[in-house]
Amino acid sequence: MTEAEVRAYAENPDTFFGVVRPTGEVRGPLELYNFTFASYGKASKDDLLCFMAGRSDIECLRLLSQGELAEIYCESLVCAALERTLTKTGTSDA
């Protein structure tokens, strides 16, 4: 393993080697992304587009694959959660 892989494993051992082990709590953005992707990663393209219908870039999103849409949707959920956390706590420690 490379040094970067060793660091990644040390920081997120529950998501290494492609295995996600739920812990009952989300301890950071990566775990939140993995959690949301487990839920929405297999949603249909039509459903994902429906979930993102209010976005200003919806016409561009329509051109993407289901997998790309799922990744973008889950990333947007994580960003929204982080923004709410920062707004609620008034800190940058998410």
CSV table of N, CA and C in Angstrom, one decimal:
chain,number,residue,atom,x,y,z
A,1,MET,N,0.8,-1.2,0.0
A,1,MET,CA,0.0,0.0,0.0
A,1,MET,C,0.9,1.2,0.0
A,2,THR,N,0.4,2.3,-0.7
A,2,THR,CA,1.1,3.5,-0.7
A,2,THR,C,0.9,4.3,0.7
A,3,GLU,N,1.7,5.3,0.9
A,3,GLU,CA,1.5,6.1,2.1
A,3,GLU,C,0.2,6.7,2.2
A,4,ALA,N,-0.3,7.2,1.0
A,4,ALA,CA,-1.7,7.8,1.0
A,4,ALA,C,-2.8,6.8,1.3
A,5,GLU,N,-2.6,5.6,0.8
A,5,GLU,CA,-3.6,4.6,1.1
A,5,GLU,C,-3.6,4.2,2.6
A,6,VAL,N,-2.4,4.2,3.2
A,6,VAL,CA,-2.3,3.9,4.7
A,6,VAL,C,-3.0,5.0,5.4
A,7,ARG,N,-2.8,6.2,5.0
A,7,ARG,CA,-3.5,7.4,5.7
A,7,ARG,C,-5.0,7.3,5.5
A,8,ALA,N,-5.4,7.0,4.3
A,8,ALA,CA,-6.9,6.8,4.0
A,8,ALA,C,-7.5,5.7,4.9
A,9,TYR,N,-6.8,4.6,5.0
A,9,TYR,CA,-7.3,3.5,5.9
A,9,TYR,C,-7.3,4.0,7.3
A,10,ALA,N,-6.3,4.7,7.8
A,10,ALA,CA,-6.3,5.1,9.2
A,10,ALA,C,-7.5,6.1,9.5
A,11,GLU,N,-7.8,6.9,8.5
A,11,GLU,CA,-8.9,7.9,8.7
A,11,GLU,C,-10.3,7.3,8.5
A,12,ASN,N,-10.4,6.3,7.6
A,12,ASN,CA,-11.7,5.7,7.3
A,12,ASN,C,-11.7,4.2,7.2
A,13,PRO,N,-11.3,3.5,8.2
A,13,PRO,CA,-11.2,2.0,8.0
A,13,PRO,C,-12.5,1.3,7.7
A,14,ASP,N,-13.6,1.9,8.0
A,14,ASP,CA,-14.9,1.3,7.7
A,14,ASP,C,-15.3,1.3,6.3
A,15,THR,N,-14.5,2.1,5.5
A,15,THR,CA,-14.9,2.2,4.1
A,15,THR,C,-13.7,1.8,3.2
A,16,PHE,N,-12.7,1.1,3.7
A,16,PHE,CA,-11.6,0.7,2.9
A,16,PHE,C,-11.9,-0.6,2.2
A,17,PHE,N,-11.2,-0.9,1.2
A,17,PHE,CA,-11.3,-2.1,0.4
A,17,PHE,C,-12.7,-2.3,-0.2
A,18,GLY,N,-13.4,-1.2,-0.3
A,18,GLY,CA,-14.8,-1.2,-0.9
A,18,GLY,C,-15.8,-1.8,0.0
A,19,VAL,N,-15.5,-1.9,1.3
A,19,VAL,CA,-16.5,-2.4,2.2
A,19,VAL,C,-16.9,-1.3,3.2
A,20,VAL,N,-18.2,-1.1,3.2
A,20,VAL,CA,-18.8,-0.1,4.1
A,20,VAL,C,-19.5,-0.8,5.3
A,21,ARG,N,-19.0,-0.6,6.5
A,21,ARG,CA,-19.7,-1.2,7.6
A,21,ARG,C,-20.4,-0.2,8.4
A,22,PRO,N,-21.8,-0.2,8.4
A,22,PRO,CA,-22.5,0.8,9.2
A,22,PRO,C,-22.2,0.7,10.7
A,23,THR,N,-22.1,1.9,11.3
A,23,THR,CA,-21.7,2.0,12.7
A,23,THR,C,-22.9,2.5,13.5
A,24,GLY,N,-24.0,2.9,12.9
A,24,GLY,CA,-25.1,3.5,13.6
A,24,GLY,C,-25.0,5.0,13.8
A,25,GLU,N,-23.8,5.6,13.5
A,25,GLU,CA,-23.7,7.0,13.5
A,25,GLU,C,-22.8,7.4,12.3
A,26,VAL,N,-23.0,8.6,11.9
A,26,VAL,CA,-22.2,9.2,10.8
A,26,VAL,C,-21.1,10.1,11.4
A,27,ARG,N,-19.9,9.8,11.1
A,27,ARG,CA,-18.8,10.5,11.7
A,27,ARG,C,-18.1,11.5,10.8
A,28,GLY,N,-18.6,11.8,9.7
A,28,GLY,CA,-18.0,12.8,8.8
A,28,GLY,C,-18.6,12.7,7.4
A,29,PRO,N,-18.2,13.7,6.6
A,29,PRO,CA,-18.7,13.8,5.2
A,29,PRO,C,-18.6,12.5,4.4
A,30,LEU,N,-17.5,11.8,4.5
A,30,LEU,CA,-17.3,10.6,3.7
A,30,LEU,C,-18.3,9.5,4.1
A,31,GLU,N,-18.5,9.3,5.4
A,31,GLU,CA,-19.5,8.4,5.9
A,31,GLU,C,-20.9,8.8,5.5
A,32,LEU,N,-21.2,10.1,5.5
A,32,LEU,CA,-22.5,10.5,5.1
A,32,LEU,C,-22.7,10.3,3.6
A,33,TYR,N,-21.7,10.5,2.8
A,33,TYR,CA,-21.8,10.2,1.4
A,33,TYR,C,-22.1,8.8,1.2
A,34,ASN,N,-21.3,7.9,1.8
A,34,ASN,CA,-21.5,6.5,1.7
A,34,ASN,C,-22.9,6.0,2.1
A,35,PHE,N,-23.4,6.6,3.1
A,35,PHE,CA,-24.7,6.3,3.6
A,35,PHE,C,-25.8,6.7,2.6
A,36,THR,N,-25.7,7.9,2.1
A,36,THR,CA,-26.6,8.4,1.1
A,36,THR,C,-26.5,7.6,-0.2
A,37,PHE,N,-25.3,7.3,-0.6
A,37,PHE,CA,-25.1,6.5,-1.8
A,37,PHE,C,-25.7,5.1,-1.7
A,38,ALA,N,-25.6,4.5,-0.5
A,38,ALA,CA,-26.2,3.2,-0.3
A,38,ALA,C,-27.7,3.3,-0.5
A,39,SER,N,-28.3,4.5,-0.2
A,39,SER,CA,-29.8,4.6,-0.4
A,39,SER,C,-30.1,5.1,-1.8
A,40,TYR,N,-29.4,6.0,-2.4
A,40,TYR,CA,-29.8,6.6,-3.7
A,40,TYR,C,-28.9,6.1,-4.9
A,41,GLY,N,-27.9,5.3,-4.6
A,41,GLY,CA,-27.0,4.9,-5.7
A,41,GLY,C,-27.7,4.0,-6.8
A,42,LYS,N,-28.8,3.4,-6.4
A,42,LYS,CA,-29.5,2.5,-7.4
A,42,LYS,C,-30.8,3.1,-7.8
A,43,ALA,N,-31.1,4.3,-7.4
A,43,ALA,CA,-32.3,5.0,-7.8
A,43,ALA,C,-32.3,5.1,-9.3
A,44,SER,N,-33.5,5.1,-9.9
A,44,SER,CA,-33.5,5.3,-11.3
A,44,SER,C,-33.1,6.7,-11.8
A,45,LYS,N,-32.7,6.8,-13.0
A,45,LYS,CA,-32.3,8.1,-13.5
A,45,LYS,C,-33.5,9.0,-13.5
A,46,ASP,N,-34.7,8.5,-13.8
A,46,ASP,CA,-35.9,9.4,-13.7
A,46,ASP,C,-36.1,9.9,-12.3
A,47,ASP,N,-36.0,9.0,-11.3
A,47,ASP,CA,-36.2,9.4,-9.9
A,47,ASP,C,-35.2,10.5,-9.5
A,48,LEU,N,-33.9,10.3,-9.9
A,48,LEU,CA,-32.8,11.2,-9.5
A,48,LEU,C,-33.1,12.6,-10.2
A,49,LEU,N,-33.5,12.6,-11.4
A,49,LEU,CA,-33.8,13.8,-12.1
A,49,LEU,C,-35.0,14.5,-11.4
A,50,CYS,N,-36.0,13.7,-11.0
A,50,CYS,CA,-37.1,14.3,-10.2
A,50,CYS,C,-36.6,14.9,-8.9
A,51,PHE,N,-35.7,14.3,-8.2
A,51,PHE,CA,-35.2,14.8,-6.9
A,51,PHE,C,-34.5,16.1,-7.2
A,52,MET,N,-33.9,16.3,-8.3
A,52,MET,CA,-33.0,17.4,-8.6
A,52,MET,C,-33.7,18.4,-9.5
A,53,ALA,N,-35.0,18.3,-9.7
A,53,ALA,CA,-35.8,19.1,-10.7
A,53,ALA,C,-35.6,20.6,-10.5
A,54,GLY,N,-35.4,21.1,-9.3
A,54,GLY,CA,-35.3,22.5,-9.0
A,54,GLY,C,-34.0,23.1,-9.3
A,55,ARG,N,-33.0,22.3,-9.7
A,55,ARG,CA,-31.7,22.8,-9.9
A,55,ARG,C,-31.6,23.6,-11.2
A,56,SER,N,-30.8,24.7,-11.2
A,56,SER,CA,-30.6,25.5,-12.4
A,56,SER,C,-29.9,24.8,-13.5
A,57,ASP,N,-29.2,23.7,-13.2
A,57,ASP,CA,-28.4,23.0,-14.2
A,57,ASP,C,-29.1,21.7,-14.7
A,58,ILE,N,-30.5,21.7,-14.5
A,58,ILE,CA,-31.2,20.4,-14.7
A,58,ILE,C,-31.1,19.9,-16.2
A,59,GLU,N,-31.0,20.8,-17.1
A,59,GLU,CA,-30.8,20.4,-18.5
A,59,GLU,C,-29.5,19.7,-18.8
A,60,CYS,N,-28.5,20.2,-18.2
A,60,CYS,CA,-27.2,19.5,-18.2
A,60,CYS,C,-27.2,18.2,-17.5
A,61,LEU,N,-27.9,18.1,-16.4
A,61,LEU,CA,-28.0,16.9,-15.6
A,61,LEU,C,-28.7,15.8,-16.4
A,62,ARG,N,-29.7,16.2,-17.2
A,62,ARG,CA,-30.4,15.2,-18.1
A,62,ARG,C,-29.5,14.4,-19.0
A,63,LEU,N,-28.4,15.0,-19.3
A,63,LEU,CA,-27.4,14.3,-20.3
A,63,LEU,C,-26.5,13.3,-19.6
A,64,LEU,N,-26.5,13.3,-18.3
A,64,LEU,CA,-25.6,12.4,-17.5
A,64,LEU,C,-26.2,11.0,-17.4
A,65,SER,N,-25.3,10.1,-17.0
A,65,SER,CA,-25.7,8.7,-16.7
A,65,SER,C,-26.4,8.6,-15.4
A,66,GLN,N,-27.0,7.5,-15.1
A,66,GLN,CA,-27.6,7.3,-13.8
A,66,GLN,C,-26.6,7.3,-12.7
A,67,GLY,N,-25.4,6.7,-12.9
A,67,GLY,CA,-24.3,6.7,-11.9
A,67,GLY,C,-23.8,8.1,-11.6
A,68,GLU,N,-23.6,8.9,-12.7
A,68,GLU,CA,-23.1,10.2,-12.5
A,68,GLU,C,-24.2,11.1,-11.7
A,69,LEU,N,-25.4,10.9,-12.0
A,69,LEU,CA,-26.5,11.6,-11.3
A,69,LEU,C,-26.5,11.2,-9.8
A,70,ALA,N,-26.4,9.9,-9.6
A,70,ALA,CA,-26.4,9.5,-8.2
A,70,ALA,C,-25.3,10.1,-7.4
A,71,GLU,N,-24.1,10.1,-8.0
A,71,GLU,CA,-23.0,10.7,-7.3
A,71,GLU,C,-23.2,12.2,-7.0
A,72,ILE,N,-23.7,12.9,-8.0
A,72,ILE,CA,-24.0,14.4,-7.8
A,72,ILE,C,-25.0,14.6,-6.8
A,73,TYR,N,-26.1,13.8,-6.8
A,73,TYR,CA,-27.2,14.0,-5.9
A,73,TYR,C,-26.7,13.7,-4.4
A,74,CYS,N,-25.9,12.6,-4.3
A,74,CYS,CA,-25.4,12.3,-2.9
A,74,CYS,C,-24.5,13.4,-2.4
A,75,GLU,N,-23.6,13.8,-3.3
A,75,GLU,CA,-22.7,14.9,-3.0
A,75,GLU,C,-23.4,16.2,-2.5
A,76,SER,N,-24.5,16.5,-3.3
A,76,SER,CA,-25.3,17.7,-2.9
A,76,SER,C,-26.0,17.5,-1.5
A,77,LEU,N,-26.4,16.3,-1.2
A,77,LEU,CA,-27.0,16.0,0.1
A,77,LEU,C,-26.0,16.2,1.2
A,78,VAL,N,-24.8,15.8,1.0
A,78,VAL,CA,-23.7,16.0,2.0
A,78,VAL,C,-23.4,17.5,2.1
A,79,CYS,N,-23.3,18.2,1.0
A,79,CYS,CA,-23.0,19.6,1.1
A,79,CYS,C,-24.1,20.4,1.9
A,80,ALA,N,-25.3,20.0,1.6
A,80,ALA,CA,-26.5,20.6,2.3
A,80,ALA,C,-26.4,20.3,3.8
A,81,ALA,N,-26.1,19.1,4.1
A,81,ALA,CA,-26.0,18.7,5.6
A,81,ALA,C,-24.9,19.5,6.2
A,82,LEU,N,-23.8,19.6,5.6
A,82,LEU,CA,-22.6,20.3,6.2
A,82,LEU,C,-23.0,21.8,6.3
A,83,GLU,N,-23.6,22.4,5.3
A,83,GLU,CA,-24.0,23.8,5.4
A,83,GLU,C,-25.0,24.0,6.6
A,84,ARG,N,-26.0,23.1,6.8
A,84,ARG,CA,-26.9,23.2,7.9
A,84,ARG,C,-26.2,23.1,9.2
A,85,THR,N,-25.2,22.2,9.3
A,85,THR,CA,-24.4,22.0,10.5
A,85,THR,C,-23.6,23.3,10.8
A,86,LEU,N,-23.0,23.8,9.8
A,86,LEU,CA,-22.2,25.0,10.0
A,86,LEU,C,-23.1,26.2,10.4
A,87,THR,N,-24.2,26.3,9.8
A,87,THR,CA,-25.2,27.4,10.2
A,87,THR,C,-25.7,27.2,11.6
A,88,LYS,N,-26.0,26.0,11.9
A,88,LYS,CA,-26.5,25.7,13.3
A,88,LYS,C,-25.5,26.0,14.4
A,89,THR,N,-24.3,25.5,14.2
A,89,THR,CA,-23.3,25.6,15.2
A,89,THR,C,-22.4,26.9,15.1
A,90,GLY,N,-22.4,27.5,14.0
A,90,GLY,CA,-21.6,28.7,13.8
A,90,GLY,C,-20.2,28.5,13.8
A,91,THR,N,-19.7,27.2,13.5
A,91,THR,CA,-18.3,26.9,13.5
A,91,THR,C,-18.0,26.2,12.2
A,92,SER,N,-16.8,26.0,11.9
A,92,SER,CA,-16.3,25.2,10.7
A,92,SER,C,-16.0,23.8,11.0
A,93,ASP,N,-16.2,23.3,12.2
A,93,ASP,CA,-15.9,22.0,12.6
A,93,ASP,C,-17.1,21.1,12.3
A,94,ALA,N,-17.1,20.4,11.1
A,94,ALA,CA,-18.2,19.6,10.7
A,94,ALA,C,-17.9,18.1,11.0
